[in-house]
Amino acid sequence: AKTSGKNRYHLFNPAFYEAMRLRTRREKELRAAIAENQFVMHYQARVDCKSGKVTSLEALVRWNHPAEGLLGPDEFIGLAEETGLILNLGELVIDLVCTQIAQWEHGVYGGVPVSINVSSRQFNERDIRESIASALARHAIDASSVEIELTESSMVVDPVRTADNLQAIHALGVKLLVDDFGTGYSSLSMLHNMSFDVLKVDKSFTSRLGVDENGEVFFRAIITMAHSLGMRVVAEGVETAEQARILEALQCDELQGFYLFRPVPAEQLPDSLELQANA
Ligand code: C2E
Ligand code: CA
Ligand code: CA
Ligand code: CA
């Protein structure tokens, strides 16, 4: 009786209706935003520990909402995934990134690969290989200028199909990165069999460096194993000089985070690939 009372309260709770109304409005707005392309990409550099040079840029989508201004992915990617709109948004993102890469061809960023975040629905319900291949052809850009970031959770849905898919994308010459590594349930050997090139260790591990021993122990083990399997390791979410120092000592290959560079629109990227002062 208590439970049904709670449910009844929930159903007639004005806040519940308000949330539903907001969600329906957002979904409508998101649909229009995709049709009108209200999206812009920001780019965050990754830096090689040894050379201090920018090795790659991560493309991070933002919604330029007509009334509310620039919205981050946390405010709309979840809804896009639930509603399936991510399939069209994902195509749009691939196109925006490839347009940018083509524009960069003769500048400082010509030849610097850009990594694209792909969500599990895009990966499992679309022929993502075909999407990428046709975008590369349409914009006349090389496969080596694009990388794909995929979380471990995207692979558990159908590991066999995922492995085939990844193999096909890899065969194009596109590098594959595991995103948020350490937060899912995959083993390194499984990831190795799926032909990943790079592990991006989740920022929750980076934030523990210098705080307790666990962060360091985790990175040390991952780096040793990843290297023996021929994969590079990127630390995400590097925010302090101390974290950067520890990661360099641990032979981490690349760093990414606010301490080095923040995500910015293409025109605000540093005009040199050499790491200078902290952004
Ligand atoms: P992610 O792929 O793990 O991206 C890293 C997020 O951490 C970005 O947030 C970035 O701005 C933020 N970040 C970078 N350095 C630091 C740091 O030093 N400290 C902290 N605290 N945060 C840092 P953002 O741009 O809000 O993106 C959030 C998530 O949204 C991404 O997480 C990714 O999962 C998703 N996302 C972004 N763009 C796309 C896209 O084009 N397609 C899809 N499907 N998902 C996207
Ligand atoms: Ca990512
Ligand atoms: Ca990540
Ligand atoms: Ca994430």
mmCIF file of C-alpha atoms and ligand atoms in Angstrom:
data_model
loop_
_atom_site.group_PDB
_atom_site.id
_atom_site.type_symbol
_atom_site.label_atom_id
_atom_site.label_comp_id
_atom_site.label_asym_id
_atom_site.label_seq_id
_atom_site.Cartn_x
_atom_site.Cartn_y
_atom_site.Cartn_z
ATOM 1 C CA ALA A 1 0.000 0.000 0.000
ATOM 2 C CA LYS A 2 2.901 2.258 0.831
ATOM 3 C CA THR A 3 4.523 1.656 -2.546
ATOM 4 C CA SER A 4 1.385 2.323 -4.564
ATOM 5 C CA GLY A 5 0.935 5.479 -2.530
ATOM 6 C CA LYS A 6 4.379 6.560 -3.591
ATOM 7 C CA ASN A 7 3.641 5.721 -7.215
ATOM 8 C CA ARG A 8 0.416 7.670 -7.088
ATOM 9 C CA TYR A 9 2.275 10.627 -5.694
ATOM 10 C CA HIS A 10 4.851 10.251 -8.462
ATOM 11 C CA LEU A 11 2.201 10.166 -11.211
ATOM 12 C CA PHE A 12 0.419 13.256 -9.989
ATOM 13 C CA ASN A 13 3.569 15.085 -9.098
ATOM 14 C CA PRO A 14 3.613 18.385 -11.017
ATOM 15 C CA ALA A 15 7.399 18.171 -11.211
ATOM 16 C CA PHE A 16 7.031 14.898 -13.127
ATOM 17 C CA TYR A 17 4.775 16.540 -15.727
ATOM 18 C CA GLU A 18 7.078 19.507 -15.939
ATOM 19 C CA ALA A 19 10.001 17.159 -16.620
ATOM 20 C CA MET A 20 7.998 15.298 -19.288
ATOM 21 C CA ARG A 21 6.944 18.557 -20.936
ATOM 22 C CA LEU A 22 10.534 19.792 -20.976
ATOM 23 C CA ARG A 23 11.785 16.539 -22.451
ATOM 24 C CA THR A 24 9.190 16.622 -25.241
ATOM 25 C CA ARG A 25 10.117 20.226 -26.026
ATOM 26 C CA ARG A 26 13.838 19.409 -26.023
ATOM 27 C CA GLU A 27 13.299 16.475 -28.369
ATOM 28 C CA LYS A 28 11.424 18.727 -30.803
ATOM 29 C CA GLU A 29 14.158 21.346 -30.573
ATOM 30 C CA LEU A 30 16.848 18.742 -31.082
ATOM 31 C CA ARG A 31 15.113 17.434 -34.190
ATOM 32 C CA ALA A 32 14.975 20.981 -35.612
ATOM 33 C CA ALA A 33 18.576 21.627 -34.566
ATOM 34 C CA ILE A 34 19.740 18.617 -36.576
ATOM 35 C CA ALA A 35 17.711 19.700 -39.626
ATOM 36 C CA GLU A 36 19.121 23.240 -39.391
ATOM 37 C CA ASN A 37 22.598 22.221 -38.236
ATOM 38 C CA GLN A 38 22.859 24.267 -35.063
ATOM 39 C CA PHE A 39 25.960 22.338 -34.010
ATOM 40 C CA VAL A 40 29.587 23.374 -33.783
ATOM 41 C CA MET A 41 32.636 21.321 -32.963
ATOM 42 C CA HIS A 42 35.232 22.232 -30.376
ATOM 43 C CA TYR A 43 38.660 20.648 -30.494
ATOM 44 C CA GLN A 44 40.920 19.563 -27.662
ATOM 45 C CA ALA A 45 44.535 18.691 -28.384
ATOM 46 C CA ARG A 46 46.379 15.604 -27.157
ATOM 47 C CA VAL A 47 50.080 16.049 -26.533
ATOM 48 C CA ASP A 48 52.961 13.583 -26.915
ATOM 49 C CA CYS A 49 54.864 13.276 -23.617
ATOM 50 C CA LYS A 50 58.292 12.944 -25.209
ATOM 51 C CA SER A 51 58.146 15.613 -27.911
ATOM 52 C CA GLY A 52 55.598 17.963 -26.324
ATOM 53 C CA LYS A 53 53.880 18.162 -29.694
ATOM 54 C CA VAL A 54 50.191 17.992 -30.513
ATOM 55 C CA THR A 55 49.540 14.501 -31.879
ATOM 56 C CA SER A 56 45.794 14.660 -32.395
ATOM 57 C CA LEU A 57 42.654 16.692 -31.735
ATOM 58 C CA GLU A 58 39.470 15.363 -30.158
ATOM 59 C CA ALA A 59 36.267 16.706 -31.703
ATOM 60 C CA LEU A 60 33.637 17.539 -29.041
ATOM 61 C CA VAL A 61 30.173 18.608 -30.181
ATOM 62 C CA ARG A 62 28.310 21.699 -28.882
ATOM 63 C CA TRP A 63 24.746 22.788 -29.619
ATOM 64 C CA ASN A 64 24.413 26.450 -30.459
ATOM 65 C CA HIS A 65 20.875 26.734 -29.090
ATOM 66 C CA PRO A 66 19.030 29.773 -30.532
ATOM 67 C CA ALA A 67 17.624 30.847 -27.121
ATOM 68 C CA GLU A 68 19.979 29.301 -24.571
ATOM 69 C CA GLY A 69 23.384 29.710 -26.169
ATOM 70 C CA LEU A 70 26.078 27.062 -26.322
ATOM 71 C CA LEU A 71 25.046 23.758 -24.709
ATOM 72 C CA GLY A 72 27.528 20.990 -23.850
ATOM 73 C CA PRO A 73 27.000 17.346 -24.846
ATOM 74 C CA ASP A 74 25.884 16.379 -21.345
ATOM 75 C CA GLU A 75 22.719 18.424 -21.995
ATOM 76 C CA PHE A 76 21.643 16.618 -25.169
ATOM 77 C CA ILE A 77 23.648 13.482 -26.069
ATOM 78 C CA GLY A 78 21.680 11.351 -23.600
ATOM 79 C CA LEU A 79 18.357 12.447 -25.110
ATOM 80 C CA ALA A 80 19.743 11.999 -28.618
ATOM 81 C CA GLU A 81 20.723 8.433 -27.734
ATOM 82 C CA GLU A 82 17.353 7.592 -26.135
ATOM 83 C CA THR A 83 15.379 8.958 -29.088
ATOM 84 C CA GLY A 84 17.621 7.585 -31.826
ATOM 85 C CA LEU A 85 18.366 11.116 -33.029
ATOM 86 C CA ILE A 86 22.020 10.303 -32.334
ATOM 87 C CA LEU A 87 22.092 8.435 -35.655
ATOM 88 C CA ASN A 88 21.480 11.641 -37.621
ATOM 89 C CA LEU A 89 23.476 13.785 -35.217
ATOM 90 C CA GLY A 90 26.367 11.350 -35.551
ATOM 91 C CA GLU A 91 26.320 11.686 -39.344
ATOM 92 C CA LEU A 92 26.287 15.459 -38.953
ATOM 93 C CA VAL A 93 29.289 15.346 -36.597
ATOM 94 C CA ILE A 94 31.278 13.183 -39.034
ATOM 95 C CA ASP A 95 30.493 15.667 -41.793
ATOM 96 C CA LEU A 96 31.387 18.740 -39.698
ATOM 97 C CA VAL A 97 34.711 17.195 -38.693
ATOM 98 C CA CYS A 98 35.594 16.142 -42.241
ATOM 99 C CA THR A 99 34.717 19.623 -43.529
ATOM 100 C CA GLN A 100 37.117 21.076 -40.960
ATOM 101 C CA ILE A 101 39.889 18.600 -41.805
ATOM 102 C CA ALA A 102 39.601 19.521 -45.490
ATOM 103 C CA GLN A 103 39.860 23.222 -44.582
ATOM 104 C CA TRP A 104 42.989 22.594 -42.519
ATOM 105 C CA GLU A 105 44.760 20.795 -45.318
ATOM 106 C CA HIS A 106 47.424 23.448 -45.947
ATOM 107 C CA GLY A 107 47.621 24.980 -42.454
ATOM 108 C CA VAL A 108 49.437 24.083 -39.232
ATOM 109 C CA TYR A 109 46.834 21.405 -38.498
ATOM 110 C CA GLY A 110 47.074 19.773 -41.901
ATOM 111 C CA GLY A 111 47.941 16.122 -41.254
ATOM 112 C CA VAL A 112 47.009 16.220 -37.566
ATOM 113 C CA PRO A 113 44.385 13.504 -37.057
ATOM 114 C CA VAL A 114 41.020 14.335 -35.474
ATOM 115 C CA SER A 115 39.250 11.814 -33.276
ATOM 116 C CA ILE A 116 35.478 11.483 -33.403
ATOM 117 C CA ASN A 117 33.362 10.202 -30.503
ATOM 118 C CA VAL A 118 30.959 7.537 -31.676
ATOM 119 C CA SER A 119 28.111 6.333 -29.457
ATOM 120 C CA SER A 120 27.079 2.705 -29.201
ATOM 121 C CA ARG A 121 23.820 3.107 -31.155
ATOM 122 C CA GLN A 122 25.674 4.661 -34.061
ATOM 123 C CA PHE A 123 28.051 1.789 -33.933
ATOM 124 C CA ASN A 124 25.485 -0.975 -33.586
ATOM 125 C CA GLU A 125 22.632 0.349 -35.740
ATOM 126 C CA ARG A 126 24.417 2.095 -38.572
ATOM 127 C CA ASP A 127 27.051 0.942 -40.994
ATOM 128 C CA ILE A 128 29.604 3.235 -39.429
ATOM 129 C CA ARG A 129 32.345 2.033 -41.767
ATOM 130 C CA GLU A 130 30.235 3.170 -44.709
ATOM 131 C CA SER A 131 29.464 6.537 -43.043
ATOM 132 C CA ILE A 132 33.153 7.215 -42.524
ATOM 133 C CA ALA A 133 34.276 5.922 -45.905
ATOM 134 C CA SER A 134 31.740 8.046 -47.764
ATOM 135 C CA ALA A 135 32.602 11.173 -45.721
ATOM 136 C CA LEU A 136 36.304 10.659 -46.466
ATOM 137 C CA ALA A 137 35.530 10.352 -50.183
ATOM 138 C CA ARG A 138 33.099 13.286 -50.219
ATOM 139 C CA HIS A 139 35.663 15.604 -48.633
ATOM 140 C CA ALA A 140 38.646 14.050 -50.418
ATOM 141 C CA ILE A 141 40.584 13.471 -47.204
ATOM 142 C CA ASP A 142 42.889 10.687 -46.138
ATOM 143 C CA ALA A 143 41.733 7.942 -43.744
ATOM 144 C CA SER A 144 44.761 8.636 -41.542
ATOM 145 C CA SER A 145 43.272 12.053 -40.677
ATOM 146 C CA VAL A 146 40.385 10.475 -38.777
ATOM 147 C CA GLU A 147 40.316 8.442 -35.557
ATOM 148 C CA ILE A 148 37.339 6.853 -33.814
ATOM 149 C CA GLU A 149 36.731 6.854 -30.035
ATOM 150 C CA LEU A 150 34.484 4.140 -28.668
ATOM 151 C CA THR A 151 33.694 3.219 -25.066
ATOM 152 C CA GLU A 152 34.018 -0.319 -23.750
ATOM 153 C CA SER A 153 30.273 -0.491 -23.102
ATOM 154 C CA SER A 154 29.593 -0.102 -26.849
ATOM 155 C CA MET A 155 31.339 -3.405 -27.464
ATOM 156 C CA VAL A 156 29.483 -5.657 -25.050
ATOM 157 C CA VAL A 157 26.201 -5.521 -26.993
ATOM 158 C CA ASP A 158 27.562 -7.813 -29.685
ATOM 159 C CA PRO A 159 31.305 -8.437 -29.352
ATOM 160 C CA VAL A 160 31.611 -10.578 -32.496
ATOM 161 C CA ARG A 161 29.869 -8.031 -34.701
ATOM 162 C CA THR A 162 31.818 -5.245 -33.005
ATOM 163 C CA ALA A 163 35.126 -6.954 -33.754
ATOM 164 C CA ASP A 164 34.144 -7.339 -37.432
ATOM 165 C CA ASN A 165 33.034 -3.720 -37.615
ATOM 166 C CA LEU A 166 36.216 -2.462 -36.012
ATOM 167 C CA GLN A 167 38.325 -4.599 -38.307
ATOM 168 C CA ALA A 168 36.566 -3.074 -41.328
ATOM 169 C CA ILE A 169 37.089 0.476 -40.070
ATOM 170 C CA HIS A 170 40.711 -0.263 -39.243
ATOM 171 C CA ALA A 171 41.227 -1.653 -42.736
ATOM 172 C CA LEU A 172 40.316 1.780 -44.114
ATOM 173 C CA GLY A 173 43.332 3.173 -42.259
ATOM 174 C CA VAL A 174 41.333 4.796 -39.458
ATOM 175 C CA LYS A 175 42.854 4.496 -35.978
ATOM 176 C CA LEU A 176 40.708 3.111 -33.154
ATOM 177 C CA LEU A 177 40.714 4.401 -29.586
ATOM 178 C CA VAL A 178 39.097 2.991 -26.459
ATOM 179 C CA ASP A 179 37.453 5.883 -24.592
ATOM 180 C CA ASP A 180 37.020 6.101 -20.796
ATOM 181 C CA PHE A 181 39.169 2.999 -20.384
ATOM 182 C CA GLY A 182 38.882 1.380 -16.955
ATOM 183 C CA THR A 183 35.201 2.188 -16.428
ATOM 184 C CA GLY A 184 33.852 -0.797 -18.414
ATOM 185 C CA TYR A 185 34.251 -4.530 -18.255
ATOM 186 C CA SER A 186 36.576 -5.436 -21.103
ATOM 187 C CA SER A 187 39.900 -7.188 -20.764
ATOM 188 C CA LEU A 188 43.018 -5.850 -22.428
ATOM 189 C CA SER A 189 43.476 -9.016 -24.495
ATOM 190 C CA MET A 190 39.931 -8.677 -25.849
ATOM 191 C CA LEU A 191 40.630 -5.065 -26.783
ATOM 192 C CA HIS A 192 43.867 -6.137 -28.406
ATOM 193 C CA ASN A 193 41.978 -8.665 -30.550
ATOM 194 C CA MET A 194 39.641 -5.883 -31.635
ATOM 195 C CA SER A 195 42.602 -4.052 -33.201
ATOM 196 C CA PHE A 196 42.606 -0.943 -31.020
ATOM 197 C CA ASP A 197 45.567 1.371 -31.360
ATOM 198 C CA VAL A 198 45.163 3.596 -28.328
ATOM 199 C CA LEU A 199 43.751 3.348 -24.803
ATOM 200 C CA LYS A 200 42.405 6.560 -23.297
ATOM 201 C CA VAL A 201 42.460 6.017 -19.548
ATOM 202 C CA ASP A 202 39.435 7.592 -17.868
ATOM 203 C CA LYS A 203 39.960 10.832 -15.982
ATOM 204 C CA SER A 204 38.824 9.286 -12.702
ATOM 205 C CA PHE A 205 42.183 7.456 -12.602
ATOM 206 C CA THR A 206 44.160 10.569 -13.487
ATOM 207 C CA SER A 207 42.518 12.513 -10.665
ATOM 208 C CA ARG A 208 43.830 9.965 -8.149
ATOM 209 C CA LEU A 209 47.467 10.460 -9.126
ATOM 210 C CA GLY A 210 49.396 12.001 -6.259
ATOM 211 C CA VAL A 211 46.366 11.551 -3.962
ATOM 212 C CA ASP A 212 46.635 7.852 -3.169
ATOM 213 C CA GLU A 213 48.686 4.959 -4.539
ATOM 214 C CA ASN A 214 45.835 3.398 -6.513
ATOM 215 C CA GLY A 215 45.981 5.747 -9.476
ATOM 216 C CA GLU A 216 49.665 5.125 -9.976
ATOM 217 C CA VAL A 217 49.350 1.342 -9.555
ATOM 218 C CA PHE A 218 46.565 1.262 -12.150
ATOM 219 C CA PHE A 219 48.442 3.361 -14.708
ATOM 220 C CA ARG A 220 51.667 1.396 -14.228
ATOM 221 C CA ALA A 221 49.905 -1.922 -14.904
ATOM 222 C CA ILE A 222 47.907 -0.616 -17.874
ATOM 223 C CA ILE A 223 50.888 1.071 -19.503
ATOM 224 C CA THR A 224 53.080 -2.035 -19.189
ATOM 225 C CA MET A 225 50.407 -4.297 -20.671
ATOM 226 C CA ALA A 226 49.279 -1.876 -23.367
ATOM 227 C CA HIS A 227 52.860 -1.398 -24.550
ATOM 228 C CA SER A 228 53.513 -5.126 -24.676
ATOM 229 C CA LEU A 229 50.407 -5.413 -26.890
ATOM 230 C CA GLY A 230 51.565 -2.557 -29.120
ATOM 231 C CA MET A 231 49.026 0.027 -27.955
ATOM 232 C CA ARG A 232 49.630 3.613 -26.913
ATOM 233 C CA VAL A 233 48.218 5.061 -23.708
ATOM 234 C CA VAL A 234 46.619 8.493 -23.309
ATOM 235 C CA ALA A 235 45.787 9.935 -19.886
ATOM 236 C CA GLU A 236 42.556 11.948 -19.945
ATOM 237 C CA GLY A 237 41.668 14.818 -17.643
ATOM 238 C CA VAL A 238 45.191 15.962 -16.773
ATOM 239 C CA GLU A 239 44.614 19.092 -14.683
ATOM 240 C CA THR A 240 47.846 19.625 -12.730
ATOM 241 C CA ALA A 241 51.604 19.767 -13.283
ATOM 242 C CA GLU A 242 52.042 17.018 -10.702
ATOM 243 C CA GLN A 243 49.748 14.629 -12.604
ATOM 244 C CA ALA A 244 51.662 15.373 -15.812
ATOM 245 C CA ARG A 245 54.996 14.748 -14.072
ATOM 246 C CA ILE A 246 53.878 11.400 -12.614
ATOM 247 C CA LEU A 247 52.450 10.261 -15.970
ATOM 248 C CA GLU A 248 55.660 11.122 -17.790
ATOM 249 C CA ALA A 249 57.653 9.146 -15.203
ATOM 250 C CA LEU A 250 55.307 6.192 -15.773
ATOM 251 C CA GLN A 251 56.045 6.322 -19.545
ATOM 252 C CA CYS A 252 52.526 7.320 -20.474
ATOM 253 C CA ASP A 253 52.563 8.168 -24.188
ATOM 254 C CA GLU A 254 50.196 11.130 -24.413
ATOM 255 C CA LEU A 255 48.387 13.588 -22.163
ATOM 256 C CA GLN A 256 45.074 15.367 -22.604
ATOM 257 C CA GLY A 257 43.423 17.776 -20.194
ATOM 258 C CA PHE A 258 42.831 21.318 -19.050
ATOM 259 C CA TYR A 259 46.440 21.582 -17.791
ATOM 260 C CA LEU A 260 47.594 21.330 -21.433
ATOM 261 C CA PHE A 261 44.726 22.548 -23.624
ATOM 262 C CA ARG A 262 41.018 23.159 -23.205
ATOM 263 C CA PRO A 263 38.519 22.338 -25.957
ATOM 264 C CA VAL A 264 38.105 25.410 -28.200
ATOM 265 C CA PRO A 265 36.558 26.285 -31.586
ATOM 266 C CA ALA A 266 38.884 25.556 -34.524
ATOM 267 C CA GLU A 267 39.846 29.211 -34.984
ATOM 268 C CA GLN A 268 41.054 29.456 -31.363
ATOM 269 C CA LEU A 269 43.473 26.531 -31.518
ATOM 270 C CA PRO A 270 47.097 27.477 -30.773
ATOM 271 C CA ASP A 271 48.932 28.523 -33.925
ATOM 272 C CA SER A 272 51.795 26.142 -33.218
ATOM 273 C CA LEU A 273 51.813 22.394 -32.639
ATOM 274 C CA GLU A 274 54.560 22.864 -30.065
ATOM 275 C CA LEU A 275 53.297 22.927 -26.490
ATOM 276 C CA GLN A 276 53.741 26.393 -24.993
ATOM 277 C CA ALA A 277 52.246 27.880 -21.837
ATOM 278 C CA ASN A 278 49.175 26.275 -20.265
ATOM 279 C CA ALA A 279 46.018 27.250 -22.052
HETATM 280 P P1 C2E B 1 34.619 12.247 -23.429
HETATM 281 O O1 C2E B 1 34.682 11.660 -24.788
HETATM 282 O O2 C2E B 1 35.196 11.448 -22.321
HETATM 283 O O3 C2E B 1 35.320 13.680 -23.544
HETATM 284 C C1 C2E B 1 36.089 14.280 -22.542
HETATM 285 C C2 C2E B 1 35.283 15.289 -21.750
HETATM 286 O O4 C2E B 1 36.066 15.762 -20.655
HETATM 287 C C3 C2E B 1 34.910 16.548 -22.550
HETATM 288 O O5 C2E B 1 33.678 17.052 -22.030
HETATM 289 C C4 C2E B 1 36.062 17.486 -22.187
HETATM 290 O O6 C2E B 1 35.734 18.857 -22.328
HETATM 291 C C5 C2E B 1 36.281 17.141 -20.737
HETATM 292 N N1 C2E B 1 37.660 17.412 -20.297
HETATM 293 C C6 C2E B 1 38.789 17.522 -21.039
HETATM 294 N N2 C2E B 1 39.865 17.766 -20.265
HETATM 295 C C7 C2E B 1 39.422 17.805 -19.000
HETATM 296 C C8 C2E B 1 40.065 18.025 -17.716
HETATM 297 O O7 C2E B 1 41.263 18.236 -17.604
HETATM 298 N N3 C2E B 1 39.256 17.973 -16.621
HETATM 299 C C9 C2E B 1 37.910 17.747 -16.702
HETATM 300 N N4 C2E B 1 37.211 17.730 -15.577
HETATM 301 N N5 C2E B 1 37.282 17.539 -17.887
HETATM 302 C C10 C2E B 1 38.020 17.556 -19.017
HETATM 303 P P2 C2E B 1 32.473 17.446 -23.013
HETATM 304 O O8 C2E B 1 32.978 18.179 -24.202
HETATM 305 O O9 C2E B 1 31.443 18.100 -22.155
HETATM 306 O O10 C2E B 1 31.935 16.046 -23.520
HETATM 307 C C11 C2E B 1 31.327 15.142 -22.640
HETATM 308 C C12 C2E B 1 31.054 13.821 -23.299
HETATM 309 O O11 C2E B 1 30.082 13.953 -24.345
HETATM 310 C C13 C2E B 1 32.274 13.205 -23.973
HETATM 311 O O12 C2E B 1 33.091 12.578 -23.026
HETATM 312 C C14 C2E B 1 31.622 12.253 -24.953
HETATM 313 O O13 C2E B 1 31.304 11.043 -24.304
HETATM 314 C C15 C2E B 1 30.348 12.989 -25.327
HETATM 315 N N6 C2E B 1 30.536 13.634 -26.647
HETATM 316 C C16 C2E B 1 31.157 14.788 -26.941
HETATM 317 N N7 C2E B 1 31.120 15.040 -28.265
HETATM 318 C C17 C2E B 1 30.461 13.991 -28.830
HETATM 319 C C18 C2E B 1 30.095 13.647 -30.193
HETATM 320 O O14 C2E B 1 30.408 14.345 -31.167
HETATM 321 N N8 C2E B 1 29.407 12.490 -30.365
HETATM 322 C C19 C2E B 1 29.084 11.668 -29.308
HETATM 323 N N9 C2E B 1 28.394 10.546 -29.556
HETATM 324 N N10 C2E B 1 29.414 11.962 -28.037
HETATM 325 C C20 C2E B 1 30.085 13.108 -27.803
HETATM 326 CA CA CA B 2 36.247 10.872 -26.040
HETATM 327 CA CA CA B 3 36.841 9.985 -22.293
HETATM 328 CA CA CA B 4 33.018 10.114 -21.226
#
